[in-house]
């Protein structure tokens, strides 16, 4: 299987509380992210340890540089660095650390070490990955993510340079095909996790419905309504993402057919995660069927007023 080095940017304009809680693992439970195994969180490590909260880190750098800001200014950038799951198989902790340190060195050279306020490696999810956060302050003291990260053509150059830097130390990695050539956008990891979370919620709701009998009908009905009132807002957000990435999701469905054939040929172990991610459309359709199967009266009571959504079929 191909082994890719991966780097992605996510611009952050508002408060960083939820993101900080996720990155720095300040909570005991993470119901919104089923991939986190808190028993393994002790294996996480920092390359750059934040000295204070993300908000204070960004504010202090922006104020020290004397940057002008607007309400819609990008105050920091969350950079995800990882590699294909196969890349990490059989690697010792020191080798994993070396990979992320090499990536951090690249970013420090490109954006300035002083702009980086946190770089934490998560070892407690399925694939090791690093979240490196930096304030996009230019050399002449302006806050400008647009200038530092740039447009699609500049992002391609970022990826080219990142690959050229990483392949020197890790010659087995490959350069993925550029999105500017394929025309495909990256589907955020949160969309796949939304599908997993909603599927689990739907199973819990269905089990509660199946447990209704004449003796507990009132209590179970109230329980179902409470569960649905939590389910529907998440489902609405998920459907928004499905519509946004409709073309990419349809392409993943086609790829899943090819992956299934490879699995039949004996490659199942190495492509299992790819297949899991590629079935997002079927997950969505199963969730729609679940919603449609709910008793109309219960659905009407629990579901907020619906707009014309143009569901993907």
CSV table of C-alpha atoms in Angstrom, one decimal:
chain,number,residue,atom,x,y,z
A,1,UNK,CA,0.0,0.0,0.0
A,2,UNK,CA,1.1,3.6,-0.7
A,3,UNK,CA,2.4,5.5,2.3
A,4,UNK,CA,1.7,9.2,2.2
A,5,UNK,CA,2.8,12.0,4.4
A,6,UNK,CA,-0.2,14.3,5.0
A,7,UNK,CA,-0.4,17.9,6.0
A,8,UNK,CA,-3.6,20.0,6.2
A,9,UNK,CA,-4.5,23.5,7.4
A,10,UNK,CA,-7.6,24.6,9.2
A,11,UNK,CA,-8.1,28.3,9.8
A,12,UNK,CA,-9.5,29.4,13.2
A,13,UNK,CA,-11.2,32.7,13.7
A,14,UNK,CA,-13.1,32.4,17.0
A,15,UNK,CA,-12.5,31.1,20.4
A,16,UNK,CA,-10.3,28.1,20.8
A,17,UNK,CA,-11.8,26.5,23.9
A,18,UNK,CA,-13.2,23.3,22.4
A,19,UNK,CA,-10.3,22.8,20.1
A,20,UNK,CA,-7.8,23.3,23.0
A,21,UNK,CA,-9.8,20.8,25.1
A,22,UNK,CA,-9.5,18.2,22.3
A,23,UNK,CA,-5.8,18.9,21.4
A,24,UNK,CA,-4.6,19.1,25.0
A,25,UNK,CA,-6.8,16.3,26.3
A,26,UNK,CA,-8.2,18.4,29.2
A,27,UNK,CA,-11.4,16.4,29.5
A,28,UNK,CA,-12.0,12.9,31.0
A,29,UNK,CA,-14.4,11.7,28.3
A,30,UNK,CA,-14.8,12.6,24.6
A,31,UNK,CA,-18.3,11.4,23.6
A,32,UNK,CA,-18.0,13.5,20.4
A,33,UNK,CA,-14.9,11.6,19.3
A,34,UNK,CA,-15.3,7.8,19.6
A,35,UNK,CA,-11.8,7.2,18.3
A,36,UNK,CA,-10.1,8.5,21.4
A,37,UNK,CA,-8.9,5.8,23.7
A,38,UNK,CA,-8.2,7.7,27.0
A,39,UNK,CA,-6.3,4.7,28.4
A,40,UNK,CA,-3.6,5.4,25.8
A,41,UNK,CA,-3.6,9.2,26.2
A,42,UNK,CA,-0.6,9.0,28.5
A,43,UNK,CA,1.4,8.1,25.4
A,44,UNK,CA,0.7,11.5,23.8
A,45,UNK,CA,3.6,13.9,23.7
A,46,UNK,CA,4.4,17.6,22.9
A,47,UNK,CA,7.0,18.9,20.6
A,48,UNK,CA,5.9,22.4,21.6
A,49,UNK,CA,4.2,22.7,25.0
A,50,UNK,CA,1.8,25.7,25.3
A,51,UNK,CA,2.7,27.9,28.2
A,52,UNK,CA,-0.8,29.2,28.7
A,53,UNK,CA,-4.3,28.9,27.1
A,54,UNK,CA,-4.6,29.0,23.3
A,55,UNK,CA,-6.5,32.3,23.6
A,56,UNK,CA,-3.8,33.9,25.6
A,57,UNK,CA,-1.1,32.4,23.4
A,58,UNK,CA,-2.6,33.9,20.3
A,59,UNK,CA,-3.5,37.2,21.9
A,60,UNK,CA,0.0,37.8,23.3
A,61,UNK,CA,1.6,37.2,20.0
A,62,UNK,CA,-0.8,39.4,18.1
A,63,UNK,CA,-0.5,42.2,20.6
A,64,UNK,CA,3.3,41.9,20.7
A,65,UNK,CA,3.5,42.1,16.9
A,66,UNK,CA,1.1,45.1,16.9
A,67,UNK,CA,-1.1,43.4,14.3
A,68,UNK,CA,-4.3,45.0,13.2
A,69,UNK,CA,-7.3,42.6,13.5
A,70,UNK,CA,-10.9,42.4,12.3
A,71,UNK,CA,-13.8,40.4,13.6
A,72,UNK,CA,-13.3,37.9,10.9
A,73,UNK,CA,-9.5,37.7,11.2
A,74,UNK,CA,-7.9,34.2,11.2
A,75,UNK,CA,-6.2,34.3,14.6
A,76,UNK,CA,-4.5,30.9,14.3
A,77,UNK,CA,-4.1,27.9,12.1
A,78,UNK,CA,-4.5,24.3,13.2
A,79,UNK,CA,-2.1,22.2,11.1
A,80,UNK,CA,-2.8,18.4,11.0
A,81,UNK,CA,0.2,16.3,10.2
A,82,UNK,CA,0.0,12.5,9.8
A,83,UNK,CA,0.7,9.7,7.4
A,84,UNK,CA,-1.0,6.7,5.9
A,85,UNK,CA,-1.8,4.1,8.7
A,86,UNK,CA,0.6,1.6,7.0
A,87,UNK,CA,3.5,4.0,7.5
A,88,UNK,CA,3.3,3.7,11.3
A,89,UNK,CA,3.0,-0.1,11.4
A,90,UNK,CA,5.9,-1.7,13.3
A,91,UNK,CA,7.5,1.6,14.1
A,92,UNK,CA,9.0,2.3,17.5
A,93,UNK,CA,8.1,5.3,19.5
A,94,UNK,CA,11.4,7.0,18.7
A,95,UNK,CA,10.7,6.6,15.0
A,96,UNK,CA,7.3,8.1,15.3
A,97,UNK,CA,8.7,11.0,17.3
A,98,UNK,CA,11.3,11.5,14.6
A,99,UNK,CA,8.7,11.7,11.9
A,100,UNK,CA,6.7,14.4,13.7
A,101,UNK,CA,9.8,16.3,14.8
A,102,UNK,CA,10.9,16.4,11.2
A,103,UNK,CA,7.5,17.8,10.1
A,104,UNK,CA,7.6,20.4,12.9
A,105,UNK,CA,11.1,21.5,11.8
A,106,UNK,CA,9.7,22.1,8.3
A,107,UNK,CA,6.8,24.2,9.6
A,108,UNK,CA,9.0,26.1,11.9
A,109,UNK,CA,11.3,27.0,9.0
A,110,UNK,CA,8.3,28.1,6.9
A,111,UNK,CA,6.3,30.1,9.4
A,112,UNK,CA,8.7,31.0,12.1
A,113,UNK,CA,9.3,29.1,15.4
A,114,UNK,CA,8.0,32.1,17.4
A,115,UNK,CA,4.6,31.7,15.8
A,116,UNK,CA,4.1,28.1,16.9
A,117,UNK,CA,2.4,27.9,20.3
A,118,UNK,CA,1.5,24.2,20.5
A,119,UNK,CA,2.5,21.0,18.7
A,120,UNK,CA,1.0,17.9,20.3
A,121,UNK,CA,1.1,14.3,18.9
A,122,UNK,CA,-1.9,12.1,19.6
A,123,UNK,CA,-1.1,8.4,20.1
A,124,UNK,CA,-4.5,7.6,21.5
A,125,UNK,CA,-6.5,7.5,18.2
A,126,UNK,CA,-6.3,5.1,15.4
A,127,UNK,CA,-3.5,6.7,13.5
A,128,UNK,CA,-0.8,8.8,15.2
A,129,UNK,CA,-1.1,12.5,14.2
A,130,UNK,CA,0.1,15.9,15.2
A,131,UNK,CA,-1.8,19.1,15.7
A,132,UNK,CA,0.5,22.1,15.3
A,133,UNK,CA,-1.1,25.5,16.0
A,134,UNK,CA,0.5,28.8,14.9
A,135,UNK,CA,-0.4,32.4,14.6
A,136,UNK,CA,-0.2,33.5,10.9
A,137,UNK,CA,2.0,36.6,11.5
A,138,UNK,CA,4.1,37.7,8.6
A,139,UNK,CA,7.7,38.8,8.9
A,140,UNK,CA,6.6,42.5,8.7
A,141,UNK,CA,4.2,42.0,11.6
A,142,UNK,CA,0.8,41.5,9.9
A,143,UNK,CA,-1.8,38.9,10.8
A,144,UNK,CA,-2.4,37.3,7.4
A,145,UNK,CA,-3.3,33.6,7.0
A,146,UNK,CA,-4.0,34.4,3.3
A,147,UNK,CA,-0.4,35.5,2.7
A,148,UNK,CA,1.2,32.7,4.6
A,149,UNK,CA,-1.0,29.8,3.5
A,150,UNK,CA,-2.1,31.3,0.2
A,151,UNK,CA,-4.5,30.1,-2.5
A,152,UNK,CA,-4.8,26.7,-4.0
A,153,UNK,CA,-1.7,27.0,-6.2
A,154,UNK,CA,0.3,28.1,-3.1
A,155,UNK,CA,-1.1,25.2,-1.1
A,156,UNK,CA,0.2,22.8,-3.8
A,157,UNK,CA,3.7,24.4,-3.4
A,158,UNK,CA,3.3,23.9,0.3
A,159,UNK,CA,2.6,20.2,-0.3
A,160,UNK,CA,5.5,19.8,-2.8
A,161,UNK,CA,7.9,21.4,-0.3
A,162,UNK,CA,6.6,19.3,2.6
A,163,UNK,CA,7.0,16.1,0.6
A,164,UNK,CA,10.5,17.1,-0.5
A,165,UNK,CA,11.5,17.8,3.1
A,166,UNK,CA,10.0,14.6,4.5
A,167,UNK,CA,11.2,12.2,1.9
A,168,UNK,CA,14.9,13.0,2.7
A,169,UNK,CA,14.4,11.3,6.1
A,170,UNK,CA,11.7,8.8,5.1
A,171,UNK,CA,12.3,7.6,1.6
A,172,UNK,CA,9.4,5.2,1.6
A,173,UNK,CA,6.7,7.9,1.6
A,174,UNK,CA,5.0,9.1,-1.5
A,175,UNK,CA,3.5,12.4,-2.7
A,176,UNK,CA,-0.3,12.2,-2.9
A,177,UNK,CA,-2.0,13.6,-6.0
A,178,UNK,CA,-2.7,17.3,-5.7
A,179,UNK,CA,-6.3,18.4,-5.1
A,180,UNK,CA,-5.6,21.2,-7.6
A,181,UNK,CA,-5.2,18.4,-10.2
A,182,UNK,CA,-8.0,16.1,-9.1
A,183,UNK,CA,-10.5,18.9,-8.3
A,184,UNK,CA,-11.5,17.1,-5.1
A,185,UNK,CA,-11.7,18.7,-1.7
A,186,UNK,CA,-10.6,17.0,1.4
A,187,UNK,CA,-13.5,15.7,3.5
A,188,UNK,CA,-12.8,16.7,7.1
A,189,UNK,CA,-12.3,13.8,9.6
A,190,UNK,CA,-15.1,15.2,11.7
A,191,UNK,CA,-17.6,14.2,8.9
A,192,UNK,CA,-16.6,10.6,9.2
A,193,UNK,CA,-16.8,10.8,13.0
A,194,UNK,CA,-20.2,12.4,12.8
A,195,UNK,CA,-21.4,9.4,10.8
A,196,UNK,CA,-20.1,7.0,13.4
A,197,UNK,CA,-21.6,8.9,16.3
A,198,UNK,CA,-25.0,9.3,14.7
A,199,UNK,CA,-25.1,5.6,13.8
A,200,UNK,CA,-24.4,4.7,17.4
A,201,UNK,CA,-27.1,7.1,18.6
A,202,UNK,CA,-29.6,5.6,16.0
A,203,UNK,CA,-28.9,2.1,17.3
A,204,UNK,CA,-29.5,3.2,20.9
A,205,UNK,CA,-32.8,4.9,19.9
A,206,UNK,CA,-33.9,1.8,18.0
A,207,UNK,CA,-33.1,-0.5,20.9
A,208,UNK,CA,-35.2,1.8,23.2
A,209,UNK,CA,-38.1,1.7,20.7
A,210,UNK,CA,-37.9,-2.1,20.5
A,211,UNK,CA,-38.1,-2.3,24.3
A,212,UNK,CA,-41.5,-0.5,24.5
A,213,UNK,CA,-44.3,-2.6,25.9
A,214,UNK,CA,-47.7,-1.8,27.5
A,215,UNK,CA,-46.1,-1.6,31.0
A,216,UNK,CA,-43.4,0.9,30.2
A,217,UNK,CA,-44.8,2.8,27.2
A,218,UNK,CA,-44.9,6.2,28.8
A,219,UNK,CA,-41.4,6.1,30.3
A,220,UNK,CA,-39.8,4.6,27.2
A,221,UNK,CA,-41.6,7.2,25.0
A,222,UNK,CA,-40.1,10.0,27.0
A,223,UNK,CA,-36.7,8.4,26.8
A,224,UNK,CA,-37.0,8.1,23.0
A,225,UNK,CA,-38.0,11.7,22.7
A,226,UNK,CA,-35.0,12.9,24.8
A,227,UNK,CA,-32.6,10.8,22.7
A,228,UNK,CA,-34.1,12.1,19.4
A,229,UNK,CA,-33.9,15.7,20.6
A,230,UNK,CA,-30.1,15.2,20.8
A,231,UNK,CA,-30.0,13.2,17.6
A,232,UNK,CA,-31.7,15.5,15.2
A,233,UNK,CA,-29.5,18.6,15.5
A,234,UNK,CA,-26.4,16.4,14.8
A,235,UNK,CA,-28.2,14.8,11.9
A,236,UNK,CA,-29.0,18.2,10.4
A,237,UNK,CA,-25.3,19.2,10.7
A,238,UNK,CA,-24.2,15.9,9.1
A,239,UNK,CA,-26.6,16.4,6.2
A,240,UNK,CA,-25.2,19.9,5.6
A,241,UNK,CA,-21.7,18.3,5.3
A,242,UNK,CA,-23.0,15.5,3.0
A,243,UNK,CA,-24.5,18.1,0.7
A,244,UNK,CA,-21.3,20.2,0.7
A,245,UNK,CA,-19.1,17.2,-0.2
A,246,UNK,CA,-21.6,15.4,-2.4
A,247,UNK,CA,-19.2,15.0,-5.3
A,248,UNK,CA,-16.3,13.7,-3.1
A,249,UNK,CA,-18.6,11.3,-1.3
A,250,UNK,CA,-19.9,9.9,-4.5
A,251,UNK,CA,-16.3,9.3,-5.6
A,252,UNK,CA,-15.6,7.6,-2.4
A,253,UNK,CA,-18.5,5.2,-3.0
A,254,UNK,CA,-17.0,4.3,-6.4
A,255,UNK,CA,-13.6,3.7,-4.8
A,256,UNK,CA,-15.3,1.5,-2.2
A,257,UNK,CA,-16.3,-0.9,-4.9
A,258,UNK,CA,-12.7,-1.3,-6.0
A,259,UNK,CA,-11.6,-1.7,-2.4
A,260,UNK,CA,-14.1,-4.4,-1.8
A,261,UNK,CA,-12.6,-6.3,-4.8
A,262,UNK,CA,-9.2,-6.0,-3.3
A,263,UNK,CA,-10.5,-7.3,0.0
A,264,UNK,CA,-11.8,-10.4,-1.7
A,265,UNK,CA,-8.4,-10.9,-3.2
A,266,UNK,CA,-6.9,-11.1,0.3
A,267,UNK,CA,-5.8,-7.5,1.0
A,268,UNK,CA,-8.5,-6.9,3.6
A,269,UNK,CA,-6.2,-6.2,6.5
A,270,UNK,CA,-4.4,-3.4,4.8
A,271,UNK,CA,-7.4,-1.6,3.3
A,272,UNK,CA,-9.9,-2.0,6.1
A,273,UNK,CA,-9.7,1.6,7.2
A,274,UNK,CA,-10.0,2.9,3.7
A,275,UNK,CA,-13.2,0.9,3.2
A,276,UNK,CA,-14.5,2.2,6.5
A,277,UNK,CA,-14.1,5.8,5.4
A,278,UNK,CA,-15.4,5.1,1.9
A,279,UNK,CA,-18.8,3.9,3.1
A,280,UNK,CA,-19.9,7.3,4.3
A,281,UNK,CA,-22.6,7.5,1.7
A,282,UNK,CA,-24.2,4.2,2.8
A,283,UNK,CA,-24.0,5.4,6.4
A,284,UNK,CA,-25.9,8.5,5.5
A,285,UNK,CA,-28.5,6.6,3.6
A,286,UNK,CA,-28.9,4.2,6.5
A,287,UNK,CA,-29.5,7.1,8.8
A,288,UNK,CA,-32.0,8.6,6.5
A,289,UNK,CA,-33.9,5.3,6.4
A,290,UNK,CA,-33.8,5.2,10.2
A,291,UNK,CA,-35.3,8.7,10.4
A,292,UNK,CA,-38.0,7.7,7.8
A,293,UNK,CA,-38.9,4.6,9.8
A,294,UNK,CA,-39.6,6.5,13.0
A,295,UNK,CA,-43.3,6.7,14.1
A,296,UNK,CA,-44.6,9.9,12.5
A,297,UNK,CA,-46.0,11.3,15.8
A,298,UNK,CA,-42.7,10.8,17.7
A,299,UNK,CA,-40.7,12.2,14.8
A,300,UNK,CA,-43.0,15.3,14.7
A,301,UNK,CA,-42.6,15.9,18.4
A,302,UNK,CA,-38.8,15.5,18.6
A,303,UNK,CA,-37.7,17.0,15.3
A,304,UNK,CA,-37.3,20.7,14.7
A,305,UNK,CA,-39.1,22.3,11.8
A,306,UNK,CA,-37.4,21.1,8.6
A,307,UNK,CA,-36.3,23.2,5.7
A,308,UNK,CA,-36.1,22.0,2.1
A,309,UNK,CA,-32.8,20.1,2.3
A,310,UNK,CA,-32.5,18.4,-1.1
A,311,UNK,CA,-31.3,15.1,0.4
A,312,UNK,CA,-28.6,13.2,-1.5
A,313,UNK,CA,-29.7,9.9,-2.9
